Amino acid sequence: MMALLEVQGLTKHFDLSGDILGRLLHGEKILKAVDHVSFAINEGETVGLVGESGCGKSTTARLITRLIAATAGQVYFQGREILSLPARNVREIRRHIQMVFQDPFASLNPRMKVLDIVGRPLTLYQGLKGVKKTDGVVELLELVGLGSDCLYRYPHEFSGGQRQRIGIARALAPRPKLLIADEPVSSLDVSVQAQVLNLFRELKQKLKLTMLFISHDLNVVEYLADTVVVMYAGQIMEVAPVEQIFKLPLHPYTQGLIASNPTPESFIEKPPPTLGGEVLLPLNPPPGCRLEPRCPLRVERCKTIEPLLEEKRPRHRAACHEV
Ligand SMILES: Nc1ncnc2c1ncn2[C@@H]1O[C@H](COP(=O)(O)OP(=O)(O)OP(=O)(O)O)[C@@H](O)[C@H]1O
Ligand SMILES: [Mg+2]
């Protein structure tokens, strides 16, 4: 089966050296925010992308949607490479790959009514106007659990959870083939988080949505994802079906994440080793494994040889010399 989205060797370097003087005085500073990231999403599948703050999750999403330019790598969408497409074709891609953002307030225009926020993509992509547009918006609002009483109201009149529902309705309006949700519940109250997550799960079933669901929270990912991609310091550490990730995490980083995850559900028989130390900022990273300074399993070669993401079990890949 051909994947709907296939990411190959996706890389983003941020040059933090500053001007020429800064470069001369302090040397080159390259932040490898996303470094040779490869994964695929099949049609109807939800991939959960997890990792601590700063590991490159949002940058990965922004690269895929071409909000920023990649340093290297390819992204195939329905078999077609999209990073090399000319700028004029980007709109077409954006129609099919829609995003839901973390902060629904910042991402909704405060001066537009819900009718226009959700209706704009209907006009833009399907040419709907007037009553047809209104009907389309009402249908989308229903889909996300809101009523037609919302049509003529502004974003500030809604609660955080409702605003996120509006953001979801807007993202669904162009009938995207892929939805990328970047921490869509992390700005919401805990009680509201569960409701919005439920909505995502409902939509996934009802619309057979294909999703890239980004979260720093393993519990959230466990609830929604079919496949989990674990990132650390710009690289993928482990990829596996969701049950495998929780039942048999192979990578010491994933084991550490699960160990520090405060839920009874993620109980595992043998307590995994915990990770000490600080999250590594991949600034001019050393040649070996990026987890090495924090890793309980580290051996000599981890300092110098970068472990590749390899199939360790069926459908289960990890980047570690010691597992
Ligand atoms: N425009 C930029 N210029 C320089 N550095 C950047 C830029 N955008 C992101 N970064 C850096 O790249 C790294 C990855 O950032 P990114 O936002 O992708 O992380 P994240 O995994 O989404 O984190 P969070 O969980 O906090 O949202 C971070 O160290 C960040 O500071
Ligand atoms: Mg982010």
Short mmCIF file of C-alpha atoms and ligand atoms in Angstrom, two decimals:
data_model
loop_
_atom_site.label_atom_id
_atom_site.label_comp_id
_atom_site.label_asym_id
_atom_site.label_seq_id
_atom_site.Cartn_x
_atom_site.Cartn_y
_atom_site.Cartn_z
CA MET A 1 0.00 0.00 0.00
CA MET A 2 1.26 3.45 -0.87
CA ALA A 3 1.43 5.78 2.13
CA LEU A 4 -0.65 8.97 2.00
CA LEU A 5 2.30 10.91 3.38
CA GLU A 6 5.88 9.83 3.30
CA VAL A 7 8.60 11.89 4.90
CA GLN A 8 12.17 11.05 3.90
CA GLY A 9 15.31 12.45 5.48
CA LEU A 10 13.52 15.66 6.44
CA THR A 11 16.05 18.12 7.85
CA LYS A 12 15.96 21.69 9.15
CA HIS A 13 19.04 23.52 10.33
CA PHE A 14 18.69 26.92 11.95
CA ASP A 15 21.85 28.99 11.71
CA LEU A 16 22.18 30.78 15.03
CA SER A 17 25.69 32.18 14.39
CA GLY A 18 24.33 35.67 13.85
CA ASP A 19 26.22 38.04 11.57
CA ILE A 20 29.74 37.58 10.18
CA LEU A 21 31.27 39.05 13.32
CA GLY A 22 29.34 36.67 15.57
CA ARG A 23 30.46 33.79 13.41
CA LEU A 24 34.10 34.89 13.67
CA LEU A 25 33.96 35.43 17.41
CA HIS A 26 31.90 32.46 18.50
CA GLY A 27 32.17 30.09 15.55
CA GLU A 28 29.35 28.56 13.60
CA LYS A 29 26.26 27.60 15.57
CA ILE A 30 23.94 25.27 13.70
CA LEU A 31 20.83 24.08 15.48
CA LYS A 32 19.77 20.79 13.93
CA ALA A 33 16.12 21.16 14.91
CA VAL A 34 14.98 18.34 12.60
CA ASP A 35 17.63 15.93 11.43
CA HIS A 36 16.98 13.19 8.88
CA VAL A 37 13.47 12.44 10.02
CA SER A 38 11.67 9.70 8.06
CA PHE A 39 8.23 8.23 8.67
CA ALA A 40 5.03 7.47 6.80
CA ILE A 41 1.29 7.83 7.39
CA ASN A 42 -1.10 5.44 5.70
CA GLU A 43 -4.59 6.41 4.69
CA GLY A 44 -6.99 6.35 7.67
CA GLU A 45 -4.12 6.09 10.12
CA THR A 46 -3.30 8.44 12.98
CA VAL A 47 0.37 8.88 13.73
CA GLY A 48 1.19 10.37 17.12
CA LEU A 49 4.38 12.41 17.20
CA VAL A 50 5.72 12.72 20.76
CA GLY A 51 8.75 14.11 22.51
CA GLU A 52 9.78 16.73 25.04
CA SER A 53 9.56 20.43 24.36
CA GLY A 54 12.01 21.61 21.70
CA CYS A 55 12.58 18.20 20.10
CA GLY A 56 11.38 19.44 16.70
CA LYS A 57 7.72 18.41 16.52
CA SER A 58 6.30 21.75 15.37
CA THR A 59 9.20 22.32 13.02
CA THR A 60 8.42 18.95 11.41
CA ALA A 61 4.78 20.01 10.92
CA ARG A 62 5.79 23.38 9.51
CA LEU A 63 8.17 21.75 7.06
CA ILE A 64 5.51 19.34 5.80
CA THR A 65 3.02 22.17 5.23
CA ARG A 66 5.74 24.34 3.69
CA LEU A 67 5.33 27.13 6.22
CA ILE A 68 9.14 27.00 6.40
CA ALA A 69 11.66 25.70 3.88
CA ALA A 70 13.52 22.46 4.49
CA THR A 71 17.31 22.25 4.56
CA ALA A 72 17.09 18.77 3.03
CA GLY A 73 14.75 15.85 2.51
CA GLN A 74 11.58 14.97 0.68
CA VAL A 75 7.90 14.81 1.51
CA TYR A 76 5.70 12.67 -0.72
CA PHE A 77 1.99 13.33 -0.59
CA GLN A 78 -0.04 10.77 -2.53
CA GLY A 79 3.23 9.77 -4.17
CA ARG A 80 4.09 13.29 -5.33
CA GLU A 81 7.07 15.14 -3.89
CA ILE A 82 5.74 18.42 -2.50
CA LEU A 83 8.80 20.27 -1.15
CA SER A 84 10.10 20.88 -4.65
CA LEU A 85 6.74 22.05 -6.06
CA PRO A 86 6.71 25.68 -7.23
CA ALA A 87 5.19 28.19 -4.81
CA ARG A 88 2.05 28.58 -6.92
CA ASN A 89 1.14 24.92 -6.25
CA VAL A 90 1.41 25.33 -2.49
CA ARG A 91 -2.19 26.47 -2.13
CA GLU A 92 -3.40 23.23 -3.59
CA ILE A 93 -1.29 21.27 -1.10
CA ARG A 94 -2.58 23.39 1.78
CA ARG A 95 -6.11 22.47 0.85
CA HIS A 96 -5.33 18.81 1.30
CA ILE A 97 -3.10 19.15 4.34
CA GLN A 98 -4.84 21.25 6.98
CA MET A 99 -3.58 22.23 10.40
CA VAL A 100 -5.10 22.68 13.83
CA PHE A 101 -2.92 24.77 16.12
CA GLN A 102 -2.21 24.81 19.83
CA ASP A 103 -3.66 28.21 20.57
CA PRO A 104 -7.13 28.53 19.06
CA PHE A 105 -7.36 32.18 20.05
CA ALA A 106 -4.23 33.24 18.20
CA SER A 107 -5.17 31.24 15.12
CA LEU A 108 -8.70 32.65 14.70
CA ASN A 109 -9.16 36.15 13.32
CA PRO A 110 -10.82 38.14 16.16
CA ARG A 111 -12.65 40.42 13.71
CA MET A 112 -14.33 37.65 11.77
CA LYS A 113 -17.61 35.94 12.62
CA VAL A 114 -17.67 32.16 12.85
CA LEU A 115 -19.68 32.06 9.62
CA ASP A 116 -16.80 33.69 7.78
CA ILE A 117 -13.98 31.92 9.61
CA VAL A 118 -15.37 28.49 8.78
CA GLY A 119 -17.01 29.61 5.53
CA ARG A 120 -13.95 31.13 3.91
CA PRO A 121 -12.40 27.83 2.85
CA LEU A 122 -15.83 26.77 1.50
CA THR A 123 -15.83 29.81 -0.77
CA LEU A 124 -12.16 29.55 -1.63
CA TYR A 125 -12.10 25.87 -2.54
CA GLN A 126 -15.69 24.98 -3.39
CA GLY A 127 -17.04 28.33 -4.56
CA LEU A 128 -19.90 28.26 -2.02
CA LYS A 129 -21.63 31.58 -1.29
CA GLY A 130 -24.79 32.84 0.41
CA VAL A 131 -27.18 30.20 1.73
CA LYS A 132 -25.05 27.34 0.43
CA LYS A 133 -22.07 28.64 2.38
CA THR A 134 -24.20 29.08 5.52
CA ASP A 135 -25.59 25.56 5.18
CA GLY A 136 -22.08 24.21 4.74
CA VAL A 137 -20.89 26.03 7.86
CA VAL A 138 -23.86 24.78 9.92
CA GLU A 139 -23.04 21.23 8.86
CA LEU A 140 -19.41 21.63 9.88
CA LEU A 141 -20.38 23.19 13.21
CA GLU A 142 -22.65 20.24 13.91
CA LEU A 143 -19.82 17.89 13.11
CA VAL A 144 -17.70 19.48 15.84
CA GLY A 145 -20.54 19.67 18.38
CA LEU A 146 -21.56 23.32 17.95
CA GLY A 147 -24.94 24.77 16.98
CA SER A 148 -26.09 27.29 14.39
CA ASP A 149 -26.40 29.88 17.18
CA CYS A 150 -22.62 30.31 16.81
CA LEU A 151 -22.76 31.61 13.23
CA TYR A 152 -22.81 35.32 13.92
CA ARG A 153 -20.59 35.38 16.97
CA TYR A 154 -16.92 36.33 17.27
CA PRO A 155 -14.07 34.16 18.64
CA HIS A 156 -13.82 36.07 21.94
CA GLU A 157 -17.40 35.09 22.79
CA PHE A 158 -16.40 31.43 23.11
CA SER A 159 -14.56 29.34 25.67
CA GLY A 160 -11.17 27.80 24.84
CA GLY A 161 -12.68 24.42 24.06
CA GLN A 162 -15.35 25.93 21.80
CA ARG A 163 -12.74 27.99 20.00
CA GLN A 164 -10.72 24.88 19.35
CA ARG A 165 -13.87 23.26 17.92
CA ILE A 166 -14.20 26.24 15.56
CA GLY A 167 -10.56 25.79 14.57
CA ILE A 168 -11.25 22.13 13.84
CA ALA A 169 -14.35 22.98 11.77
CA ARG A 170 -12.31 25.44 9.73
CA ALA A 171 -9.58 22.85 9.16
CA LEU A 172 -12.17 20.29 8.01
CA ALA A 173 -13.95 22.73 5.68
CA PRO A 174 -11.73 22.11 2.62
CA ARG A 175 -12.20 18.33 3.13
CA PRO A 176 -8.49 17.76 3.70
CA LYS A 177 -6.92 14.37 3.12
CA LEU A 178 -4.55 14.89 6.04
CA LEU A 179 -5.08 16.78 9.27
CA ILE A 180 -2.03 17.89 11.24
CA ALA A 181 -2.92 18.79 14.82
CA ASP A 182 -0.07 20.43 16.73
CA GLU A 183 -0.71 20.18 20.48
CA PRO A 184 -4.39 20.98 19.92
CA VAL A 185 -5.41 20.42 23.53
CA SER A 186 -2.38 21.60 25.52
CA SER A 187 -3.72 25.11 26.00
CA LEU A 188 -7.06 23.84 27.35
CA ASP A 189 -8.23 23.02 30.89
CA VAL A 190 -7.82 19.35 31.72
CA SER A 191 -11.58 18.66 31.78
CA VAL A 192 -12.00 20.30 28.38
CA GLN A 193 -9.00 18.45 26.97
CA ALA A 194 -10.81 15.14 27.32
CA GLN A 195 -13.86 16.46 25.44
CA VAL A 196 -11.81 17.79 22.55
CA LEU A 197 -9.79 14.56 22.38
CA ASN A 198 -13.05 12.65 22.24
CA LEU A 199 -14.10 14.83 19.35
CA PHE A 200 -10.89 13.99 17.48
CA ARG A 201 -11.52 10.31 18.08
CA GLU A 202 -15.11 10.59 16.87
CA LEU A 203 -14.04 12.50 13.75
CA LYS A 204 -11.34 9.97 13.06
CA GLN A 205 -13.93 7.21 12.94
CA LYS A 206 -16.72 9.11 11.27
CA LEU A 207 -14.66 10.76 8.53
CA LYS A 208 -11.92 8.10 8.36
CA LEU A 209 -9.49 10.95 8.92
CA THR A 210 -5.78 10.55 8.39
CA MET A 211 -3.92 12.49 11.06
CA LEU A 212 -0.55 13.55 12.32
CA PHE A 213 -1.26 14.23 15.95
CA ILE A 214 1.49 16.08 17.80
CA SER A 215 1.74 16.09 21.58
CA HIS A 216 4.36 16.15 24.32
CA ASP A 217 1.92 14.07 26.37
CA LEU A 218 2.08 10.30 25.98
CA ASN A 219 -1.41 9.83 27.46
CA VAL A 220 -2.92 11.94 24.71
CA VAL A 221 -1.10 10.02 22.02
CA GLU A 222 -2.03 6.66 23.52
CA TYR A 223 -5.69 7.62 23.32
CA LEU A 224 -5.66 8.56 19.65
CA ALA A 225 -2.73 7.19 17.72
CA ASP A 226 -2.39 3.96 15.77
CA THR A 227 1.34 4.44 15.37
CA VAL A 228 3.69 6.39 17.61
CA VAL A 229 6.80 8.26 16.49
CA VAL A 230 9.07 9.28 19.37
CA MET A 231 11.43 12.19 18.77
CA TYR A 232 14.37 13.44 20.75
CA ALA A 233 16.63 16.40 19.95
CA GLY A 234 15.61 16.54 16.29
CA GLN A 235 15.74 12.82 15.57
CA ILE A 236 13.40 9.85 15.66
CA MET A 237 14.27 7.42 18.44
CA GLU A 238 11.50 4.89 18.00
CA VAL A 239 8.51 4.09 15.78
CA ALA A 240 5.96 1.37 16.53
CA PRO A 241 2.26 0.54 16.71
CA VAL A 242 0.76 2.21 19.78
CA GLU A 243 0.30 -1.00 21.83
CA GLN A 244 3.92 -1.96 21.25
CA ILE A 245 5.19 1.42 22.39
CA PHE A 246 3.49 1.02 25.74
CA LYS A 247 3.83 -2.74 26.20
CA LEU A 248 7.34 -3.16 24.94
CA PRO A 249 9.16 0.14 24.55
CA LEU A 250 12.62 -0.66 23.19
CA HIS A 251 14.40 2.66 23.27
CA PRO A 252 15.74 3.90 26.62
CA TYR A 253 14.33 7.33 25.79
CA THR A 254 10.82 5.97 25.28
CA GLN A 255 11.18 3.90 28.46
CA GLY A 256 12.17 7.04 30.32
CA LEU A 257 9.19 8.96 28.93
CA ILE A 258 6.80 6.21 29.98
CA ALA A 259 8.39 5.98 33.44
CA SER A 260 7.87 9.69 33.99
CA ASN A 261 4.32 9.50 32.67
CA PRO A 262 1.96 9.77 35.62
CA THR A 263 -0.85 7.33 34.86
CA PRO A 264 -1.83 3.94 36.20
CA GLU A 265 -2.66 2.77 32.66
CA SER A 266 0.93 2.96 31.52
CA PHE A 267 1.93 0.37 34.11
CA ILE A 268 4.80 -1.84 33.04
CA GLU A 269 6.11 -4.78 35.01
CA LYS A 270 9.77 -3.91 35.31
CA PRO A 271 10.33 -0.26 36.12
CA PRO A 272 12.34 1.15 33.26
CA PRO A 273 15.50 3.14 33.77
CA THR A 274 14.85 6.82 34.26
CA LEU A 275 16.55 9.54 32.33
CA GLY A 276 18.72 11.99 34.21
CA GLY A 277 20.08 15.26 32.98
CA GLU A 278 18.76 17.96 30.73
CA VAL A 279 17.21 17.81 27.29
CA LEU A 280 19.95 18.22 24.75
CA LEU A 281 19.71 21.17 22.43
CA PRO A 282 20.99 19.85 19.11
CA LEU A 283 23.39 22.75 18.62
CA ASN A 284 26.45 21.53 16.71
CA PRO A 285 25.60 18.03 17.99
CA PRO A 286 28.47 15.59 18.60
CA PRO A 287 28.77 12.63 16.20
CA GLY A 288 27.28 9.87 18.37
CA CYS A 289 23.82 9.29 19.82
CA ARG A 290 22.09 12.44 21.01
CA LEU A 291 20.73 10.71 24.08
CA GLU A 292 24.18 9.49 25.16
CA PRO A 293 24.80 12.03 27.96
CA ARG A 294 21.46 11.09 29.62
CA CYS A 295 21.25 7.44 28.69
CA PRO A 296 21.29 4.66 31.31
CA LEU A 297 22.37 2.09 28.70
CA ARG A 298 25.22 4.05 27.13
CA VAL A 299 28.43 2.32 26.11
CA GLU A 300 31.60 3.65 24.51
CA ARG A 301 30.51 3.60 20.88
CA CYS A 302 27.40 5.68 21.63
CA LYS A 303 29.72 8.69 21.94
CA THR A 304 31.06 8.36 18.43
CA ILE A 305 28.71 6.30 16.27
CA GLU A 306 25.21 7.50 15.57
CA PRO A 307 22.71 4.64 15.87
CA LEU A 308 20.44 4.29 12.84
CA LEU A 309 16.71 3.78 13.06
CA GLU A 310 16.52 0.02 12.47
CA GLU A 311 13.81 -2.59 12.48
CA LYS A 312 14.28 -4.43 15.78
CA ARG A 313 11.01 -6.35 15.70
CA PRO A 314 8.27 -6.56 13.08
CA ARG A 315 6.90 -3.02 12.44
CA HIS A 316 8.99 -1.73 15.31
CA ARG A 317 12.02 0.47 14.68
CA ALA A 318 14.43 2.00 17.17
CA ALA A 319 17.67 3.95 16.96
CA CYS A 320 19.85 2.41 19.68
CA HIS A 321 23.04 0.30 19.68
CA GLU A 322 22.07 -1.50 22.86
CA VAL A 323 18.57 -2.86 22.18
N1 LIG B 1 12.69 30.08 13.53
C1 LIG B 1 13.55 29.49 14.37
N2 LIG B 1 14.80 29.98 14.53
C2 LIG B 1 15.68 29.39 15.37
N3 LIG B 1 15.41 28.29 16.10
C3 LIG B 1 14.17 27.77 15.99
C4 LIG B 1 13.18 28.34 15.14
N4 LIG B 1 12.03 27.59 15.23
C5 LIG B 1 12.31 26.60 16.11
N5 LIG B 1 13.58 26.70 16.58
C6 LIG B 1 14.25 25.80 17.53
O1 LIG B 1 14.15 24.49 17.01
C7 LIG B 1 13.98 23.54 18.06
C8 LIG B 1 12.72 22.73 17.80
O2 LIG B 1 11.58 23.57 17.98
P1 LIG B 1 10.08 23.08 17.80
O3 LIG B 1 9.21 24.24 17.97
O4 LIG B 1 9.97 22.30 16.55
O5 LIG B 1 9.94 22.08 19.05
P2 LIG B 1 8.65 21.33 19.60
O6 LIG B 1 9.01 19.89 19.68
O7 LIG B 1 7.47 21.72 18.80
O8 LIG B 1 8.53 21.90 21.08
P3 LIG B 1 7.22 22.27 21.96
O9 LIG B 1 6.79 20.98 22.62
O10 LIG B 1 7.75 23.24 22.96
O11 LIG B 1 6.19 22.85 21.05
C9 LIG B 1 13.92 24.34 19.35
O12 LIG B 1 15.19 24.32 19.95
C10 LIG B 1 13.57 25.74 18.88
O13 LIG B 1 14.08 26.70 19.76
MG MG B 2 5.67 22.71 19.24
#
